Coordinates of C-alpha atoms in Angstrom, one line a residue:
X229 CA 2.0 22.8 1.4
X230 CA 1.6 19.5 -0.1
X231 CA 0.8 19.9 -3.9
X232 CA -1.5 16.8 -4.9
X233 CA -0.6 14.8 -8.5
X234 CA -4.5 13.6 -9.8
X235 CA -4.4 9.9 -9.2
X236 CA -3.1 10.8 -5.3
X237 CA -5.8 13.0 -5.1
X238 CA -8.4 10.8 -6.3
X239 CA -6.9 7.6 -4.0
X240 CA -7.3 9.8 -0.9
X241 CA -10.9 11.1 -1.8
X242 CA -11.6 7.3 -2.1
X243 CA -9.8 5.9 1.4
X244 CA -11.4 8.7 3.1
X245 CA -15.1 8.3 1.6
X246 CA -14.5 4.5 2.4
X247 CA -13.5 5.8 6.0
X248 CA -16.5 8.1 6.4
X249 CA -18.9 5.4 4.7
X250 CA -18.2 3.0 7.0
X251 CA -18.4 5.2 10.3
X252 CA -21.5 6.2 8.9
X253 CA -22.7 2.6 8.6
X254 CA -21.7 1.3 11.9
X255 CA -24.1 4.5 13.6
X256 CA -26.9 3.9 11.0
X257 CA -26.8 0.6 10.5
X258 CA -27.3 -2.8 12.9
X259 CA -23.9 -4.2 13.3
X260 CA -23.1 -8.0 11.8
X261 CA -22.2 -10.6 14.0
X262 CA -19.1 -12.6 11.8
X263 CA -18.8 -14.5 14.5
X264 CA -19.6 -17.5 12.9
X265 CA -16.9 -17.6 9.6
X266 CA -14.6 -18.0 12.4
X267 CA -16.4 -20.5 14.9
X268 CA -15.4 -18.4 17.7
X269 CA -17.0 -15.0 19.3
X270 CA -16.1 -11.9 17.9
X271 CA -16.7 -8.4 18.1
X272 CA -19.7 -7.6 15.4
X273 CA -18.6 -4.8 12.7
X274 CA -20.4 -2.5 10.6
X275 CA -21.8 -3.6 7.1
X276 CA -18.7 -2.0 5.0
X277 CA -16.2 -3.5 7.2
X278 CA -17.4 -6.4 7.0
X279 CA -17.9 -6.8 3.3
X280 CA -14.7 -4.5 2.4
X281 CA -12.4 -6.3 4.8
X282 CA -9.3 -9.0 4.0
X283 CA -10.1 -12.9 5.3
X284 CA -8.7 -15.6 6.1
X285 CA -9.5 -17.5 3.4
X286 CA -10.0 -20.7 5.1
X287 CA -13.8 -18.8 6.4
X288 CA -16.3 -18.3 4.7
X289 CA -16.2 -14.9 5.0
X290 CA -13.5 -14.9 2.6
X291 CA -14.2 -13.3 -1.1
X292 CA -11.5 -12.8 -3.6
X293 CA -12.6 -9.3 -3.9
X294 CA -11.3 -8.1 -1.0
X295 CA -7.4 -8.3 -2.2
X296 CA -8.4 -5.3 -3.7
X297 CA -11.5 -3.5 -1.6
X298 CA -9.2 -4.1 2.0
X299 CA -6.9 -1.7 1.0
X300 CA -9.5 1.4 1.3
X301 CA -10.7 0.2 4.3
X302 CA -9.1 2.0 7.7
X303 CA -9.5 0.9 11.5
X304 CA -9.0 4.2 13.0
X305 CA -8.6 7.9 12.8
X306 CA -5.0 7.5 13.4
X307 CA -4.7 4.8 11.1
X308 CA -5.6 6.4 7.9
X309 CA -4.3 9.6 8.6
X310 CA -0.4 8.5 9.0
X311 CA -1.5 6.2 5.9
X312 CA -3.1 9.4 3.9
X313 CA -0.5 11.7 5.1
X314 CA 2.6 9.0 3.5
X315 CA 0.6 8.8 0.3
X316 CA 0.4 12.8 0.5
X317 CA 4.0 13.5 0.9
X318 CA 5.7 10.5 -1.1
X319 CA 3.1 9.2 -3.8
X320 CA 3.2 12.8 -5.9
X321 CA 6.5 12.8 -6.9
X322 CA 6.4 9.2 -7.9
X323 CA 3.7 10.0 -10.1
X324 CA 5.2 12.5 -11.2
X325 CA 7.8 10.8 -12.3
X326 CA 6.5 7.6 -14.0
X327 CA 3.2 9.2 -15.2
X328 CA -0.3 8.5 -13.5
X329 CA -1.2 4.9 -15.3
X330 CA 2.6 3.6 -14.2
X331 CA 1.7 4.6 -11.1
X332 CA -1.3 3.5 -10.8
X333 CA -0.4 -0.2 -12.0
X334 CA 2.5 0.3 -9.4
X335 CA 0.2 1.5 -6.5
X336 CA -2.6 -1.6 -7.1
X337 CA 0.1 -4.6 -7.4
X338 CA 2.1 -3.0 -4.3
X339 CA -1.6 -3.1 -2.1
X340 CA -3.2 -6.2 -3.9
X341 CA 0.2 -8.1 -3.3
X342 CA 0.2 -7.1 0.6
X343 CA -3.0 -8.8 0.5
X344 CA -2.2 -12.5 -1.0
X345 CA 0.7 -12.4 0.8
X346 CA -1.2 -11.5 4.0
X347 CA -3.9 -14.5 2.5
X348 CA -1.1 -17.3 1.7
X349 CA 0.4 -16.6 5.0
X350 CA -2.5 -17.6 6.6
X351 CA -3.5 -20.2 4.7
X352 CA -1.0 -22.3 5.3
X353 CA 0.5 -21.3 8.8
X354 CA -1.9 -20.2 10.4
X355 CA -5.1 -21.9 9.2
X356 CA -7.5 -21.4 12.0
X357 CA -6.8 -17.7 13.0
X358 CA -9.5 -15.1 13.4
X359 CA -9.8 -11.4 12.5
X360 CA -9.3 -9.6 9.4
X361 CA -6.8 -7.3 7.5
X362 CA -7.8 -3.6 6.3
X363 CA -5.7 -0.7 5.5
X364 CA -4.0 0.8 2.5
X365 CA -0.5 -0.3 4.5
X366 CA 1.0 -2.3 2.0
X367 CA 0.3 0.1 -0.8
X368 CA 2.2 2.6 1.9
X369 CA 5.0 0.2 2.3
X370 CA 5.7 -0.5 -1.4
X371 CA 5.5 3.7 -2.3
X372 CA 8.4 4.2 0.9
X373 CA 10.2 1.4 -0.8
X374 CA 9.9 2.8 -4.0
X375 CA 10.6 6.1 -2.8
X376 CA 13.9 5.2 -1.0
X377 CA 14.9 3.5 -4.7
X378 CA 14.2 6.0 -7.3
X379 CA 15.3 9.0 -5.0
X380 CA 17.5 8.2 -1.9
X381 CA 19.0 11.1 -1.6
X382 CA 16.4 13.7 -1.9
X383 CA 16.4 15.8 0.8
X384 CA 13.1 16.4 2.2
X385 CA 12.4 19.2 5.2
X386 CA 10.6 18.0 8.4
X387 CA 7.8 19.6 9.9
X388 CA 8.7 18.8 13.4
X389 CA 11.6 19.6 14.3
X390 CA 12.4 21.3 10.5
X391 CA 15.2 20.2 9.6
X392 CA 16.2 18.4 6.1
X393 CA 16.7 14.5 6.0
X394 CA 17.4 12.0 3.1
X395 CA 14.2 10.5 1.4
X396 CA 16.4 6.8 2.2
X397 CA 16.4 7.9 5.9
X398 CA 12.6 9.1 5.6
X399 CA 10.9 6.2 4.3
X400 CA 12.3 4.3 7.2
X401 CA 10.9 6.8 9.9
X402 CA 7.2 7.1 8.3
X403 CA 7.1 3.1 8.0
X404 CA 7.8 3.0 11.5
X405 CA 5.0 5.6 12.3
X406 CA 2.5 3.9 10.1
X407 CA 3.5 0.2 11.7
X408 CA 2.9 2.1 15.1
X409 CA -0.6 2.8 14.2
X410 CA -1.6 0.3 12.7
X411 CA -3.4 -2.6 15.3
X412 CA -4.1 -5.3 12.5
X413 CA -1.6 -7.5 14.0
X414 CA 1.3 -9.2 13.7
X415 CA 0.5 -11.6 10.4
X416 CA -1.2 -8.3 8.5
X417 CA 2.1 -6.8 9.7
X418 CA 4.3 -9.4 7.9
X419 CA 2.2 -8.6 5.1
X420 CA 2.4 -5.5 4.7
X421 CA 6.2 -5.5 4.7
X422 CA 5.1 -8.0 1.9
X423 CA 4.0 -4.4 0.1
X424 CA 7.6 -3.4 0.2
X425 CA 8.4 -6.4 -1.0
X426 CA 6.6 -6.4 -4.1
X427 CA 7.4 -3.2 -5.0
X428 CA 11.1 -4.0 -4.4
X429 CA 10.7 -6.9 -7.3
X430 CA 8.3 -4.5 -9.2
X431 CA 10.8 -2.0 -9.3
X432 CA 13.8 -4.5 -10.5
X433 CA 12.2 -5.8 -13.3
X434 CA 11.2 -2.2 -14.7
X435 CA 14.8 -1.1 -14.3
X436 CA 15.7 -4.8 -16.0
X437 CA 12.8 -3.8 -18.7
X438 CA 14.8 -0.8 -19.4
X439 CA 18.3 -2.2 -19.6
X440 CA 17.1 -5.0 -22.1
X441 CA 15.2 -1.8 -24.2
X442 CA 18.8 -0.1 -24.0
X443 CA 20.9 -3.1 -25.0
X444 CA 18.5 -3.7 -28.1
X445 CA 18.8 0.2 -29.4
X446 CA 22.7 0.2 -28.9
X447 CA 22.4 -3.4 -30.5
X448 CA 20.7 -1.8 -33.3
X449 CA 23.0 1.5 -33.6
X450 CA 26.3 -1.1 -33.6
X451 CA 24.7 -3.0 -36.7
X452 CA 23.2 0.1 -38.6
X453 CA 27.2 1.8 -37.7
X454 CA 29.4 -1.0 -37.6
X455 CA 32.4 0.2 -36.0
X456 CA 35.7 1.3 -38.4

C-alpha cells in the first residue's frame, strides 16, 4: 500500500480537485470558444481549461500564470492517473529524504521549468502553432529523474508481474507509460523531457552546493588543526 508523505498528499488532493473542477465545469458551464487567440477553428473547452491551461505565448490567450496553474490541469482519466500514480510511488521517498519545503522547491521548478521550456520552444520555432499544454508531466519527469539519481539501485517490487526491479530501470518504464498517455503533442512532449532536464541541473548544483559546504568545514578543520 502506498504510504503518502504530506506535501504528496496535498499535490494529489489538488491535481485531482483541479481534475473534478474542470469536468464539472465543462457539464455545468457553456463551453468557450478560443478559437480566436489562435486565428484558426478549434475545439471550444471548458472555463477551467481554458483559463488553467499553458499558451503559446505568441496568442493572446497566453498569461504568465499558467507556467504554474498548467501543471494541475489533466486531459483525461488516463492521463492524471499514470501522472498521480508516478507521484504516488516515487515523490514520497523523495520527500522523505530532502524534507517537504526541499521538495517542494524541487517539485515547482521541475513543473514551472517544463513549462517555459514548452513556452520558449514555441516562441521561437514554432510561432504560429495552436493548442495548449496541461499536465503535471514535467513535474513527473523531473521526480523519475531525480529518483533514478538519488536512489538507482533501490529495488522496487512490481505489481504486475511482481517481481523486483531497480528504481534506474523503473523511472524509465513509468516515463514511457506516462508519455504513452499523455496526447498533448509532440512540442509539450519535448518539454516535458525539459522537466527531467531541470531537475537533472537542479540536482547538480545541490550536490555542487554540498561539495563547496564540505570543502569549507574540512577547510576550516585543516586551519583550526594544522597538520604535525
Amino acid at each position: 500500500m502506498l504510504r503518502l508523505t504530506p506535501v504528496v498528499r496535498n499535490l494529489i488532493m489538488i491535481n485531482v480537485l483541479v481534475f473534478v473542477g474542470s469536468f464539472l465545469a465543462g457539464h455545468l458551464t457553456s463551453p468557450v470558444d478560443y478559437s480566436g487567440c489562435f486565428g484558426m477553428l478549434m475545439p471550444p473547452v471548458d472555463v477551467v481549461t481554458y483559463y488553467f491551461s499553458l499558451y503559446n505565448a505568441h496568442t493572446a490567450c497566453f498569461r504568465p500564470y499558467q507556467l504554474f496553474t498548467y501543471m494541475f490541469m489533466h486531459g483525461g482519466l488516463g492521463h492524471i492517473f499514470f501522472n498521480m500514480l508516478a507521484l504516488a510511488s516515487f515523490a514520497p521517498i523523495l520527500e522523505s529524504y530532502w524534507g517537504e519545503k526541499k521538495f517542494l522547491i524541487f517539485y515547482v521548478i521541475t513543473g514551472m521549468g517544463a513549462g517555459i521550456i514548452y513556452a520558449l520552444v514555441n516562441y521561437f520555432l514554432f510561432p504560429g502553432s495552436g493548442g495548449s499544454m496541461l499536465g503535471a508531466s514535467g513535474a513527473i519527469y523531473g521526480i523519475l529523474m531525480a529518483f533514478g539519481m538519488v536512489f538507482p539501485n533501490m529495488e522496487i517490487m512490481l505489481l504486475f508481474p511482481p517481481i523486483p526491479i531497480k528504481a534506474k530501470y523503473m523511472v524509465f518504464l513509468m516515463g514511457f507509460l506516462t508519455y504513452a498517455m499523455d496526447r498533448s503533442g509532440s512540442v509539450a512532449h519535448l518539454a516535458h523531457f525539459g522537466g527531467a532536464f531541470v531537475a537533472f541541473l537542479l540536482i547538480m548544483f545541490w550536490r555542487s552546493q554540498r561539495f563547496v559546504i564540505v570543502a569549507d568545514i574540512s577547510c576550516t578543520c585543516a586551519g583550526v588543526f594544522p597538520a604535525q
